[in-house]
Coordinates of C-alpha atoms in Angstrom, one line a residue:
R1 CA 24.4 206.4 24.2
A2 CA 27.4 204.3 24.8
G3 CA 27.5 205.4 28.4
L4 CA 23.9 204.1 28.8
T5 CA 24.9 200.8 27.2
A6 CA 27.7 200.5 29.7
V7 CA 25.3 201.1 32.6
L8 CA 23.0 198.4 31.2
G9 CA 25.9 196.0 30.9
M10 CA 26.9 196.7 34.5
A11 CA 23.4 196.0 35.6
Y12 CA 23.6 192.6 34.0
L13 CA 26.9 192.0 35.7
K14 CA 25.4 192.9 39.0
K15 CA 22.5 190.5 38.4
G16 CA 25.0 187.7 37.8
Q17 CA 24.4 187.6 34.0
P18 CA 27.9 188.2 32.4
D19 CA 26.7 186.6 29.2
Q20 CA 24.1 189.3 28.7
A21 CA 26.5 192.0 29.7
Q22 CA 28.9 190.7 27.1
V23 CA 26.2 190.9 24.4
V24 CA 25.1 194.4 25.4
A25 CA 28.7 195.9 25.7
G26 CA 29.8 194.1 22.5
S27 CA 27.0 195.8 20.6
Q28 CA 29.0 199.0 20.6
P29 CA 31.7 199.8 18.0
L30 CA 34.7 198.9 20.3
S31 CA 37.1 198.2 17.4
R32 CA 37.6 201.9 16.7
H33 CA 41.1 203.3 17.1
T34 CA 39.8 206.0 19.5
L35 CA 37.0 205.4 22.0
S36 CA 34.8 208.0 23.6
D37 CA 34.4 207.9 27.4
G38 CA 31.2 205.9 27.0
L39 CA 32.9 203.4 24.7
Q40 CA 35.8 203.1 27.1
Q41 CA 33.2 202.2 29.8
C42 CA 31.7 199.6 27.5
L43 CA 35.1 198.1 26.9
F44 CA 35.7 197.9 30.6
V45 CA 32.3 196.2 31.1
R46 CA 33.0 193.8 28.2
A47 CA 36.3 192.9 29.8
M48 CA 34.6 192.0 33.1
A49 CA 31.9 190.1 31.3
Q50 CA 34.4 188.1 29.2
Y51 CA 36.2 187.2 32.4
G52 CA 32.9 186.2 34.0
V53 CA 32.0 183.8 31.2
G54 CA 35.4 182.1 31.3
H55 CA 37.2 184.0 28.6
K56 CA 39.8 185.3 31.0
A57 CA 42.5 186.1 28.4
R58 CA 40.1 188.1 26.3
G59 CA 39.0 190.1 29.4
I60 CA 42.6 190.9 30.3
A61 CA 43.3 191.8 26.6
D62 CA 40.4 194.3 26.7
L63 CA 41.9 195.8 29.9
D64 CA 45.3 196.0 28.3
R65 CA 43.8 197.9 25.3
L66 CA 42.0 200.2 27.7
A67 CA 45.2 200.9 29.5
R68 CA 46.8 201.9 26.2
L69 CA 43.9 204.2 25.4
N70 CA 43.4 205.7 28.9
P71 CA 45.8 204.6 31.6
A72 CA 44.0 206.8 34.1
F73 CA 40.7 204.9 33.7
D74 CA 39.1 204.4 37.2
Q75 CA 39.7 200.9 38.7
L76 CA 41.6 199.7 35.7
E77 CA 44.9 198.6 37.2
E78 CA 43.2 197.1 40.3
T79 CA 40.8 195.1 38.1
R80 CA 43.6 194.0 35.8
Q81 CA 45.8 192.8 38.7
E82 CA 42.9 190.9 40.2
M83 CA 42.2 189.2 36.9
L84 CA 45.8 188.3 36.5
T85 CA 46.0 186.8 40.0
G86 CA 42.6 185.1 39.6
T87 CA 41.1 187.0 42.5
F88 CA 38.7 189.1 40.5
V89 CA 35.0 188.8 41.5
L90 CA 32.2 190.1 39.4
P91 CA 30.4 193.1 40.9
R92 CA 27.2 192.3 42.7
A93 CA 24.1 194.4 43.4
A94 CA 23.9 195.5 47.0
L95 CA 21.3 193.5 48.8
T96 CA 18.6 195.7 50.2
P97 CA 16.1 194.6 52.8
P98 CA 12.5 194.5 51.7
A99 CA 10.5 197.6 52.7
L100 CA 8.2 197.1 55.7

């Protein structure tokens, strides 16, 4: 279930709605000591969403926590470095041409 929540949160990020992504990802129990794979994905989405709504320090703190839980998490270090340097850009949906 948490994995599906992370996918929904990512969809909101790609639509340019980090506030909605933050609400969706934050609806999961992310304060647990151990997080399943799905909850780790939600924490990653919440980090990007928080950064996207202007709470940069909170986003980086979420990534720092995720690094302690799972240092091998995909795209973690790249995203963290981009946030620290201020070059991070929220993911966007690929533009697809209309069907003819």
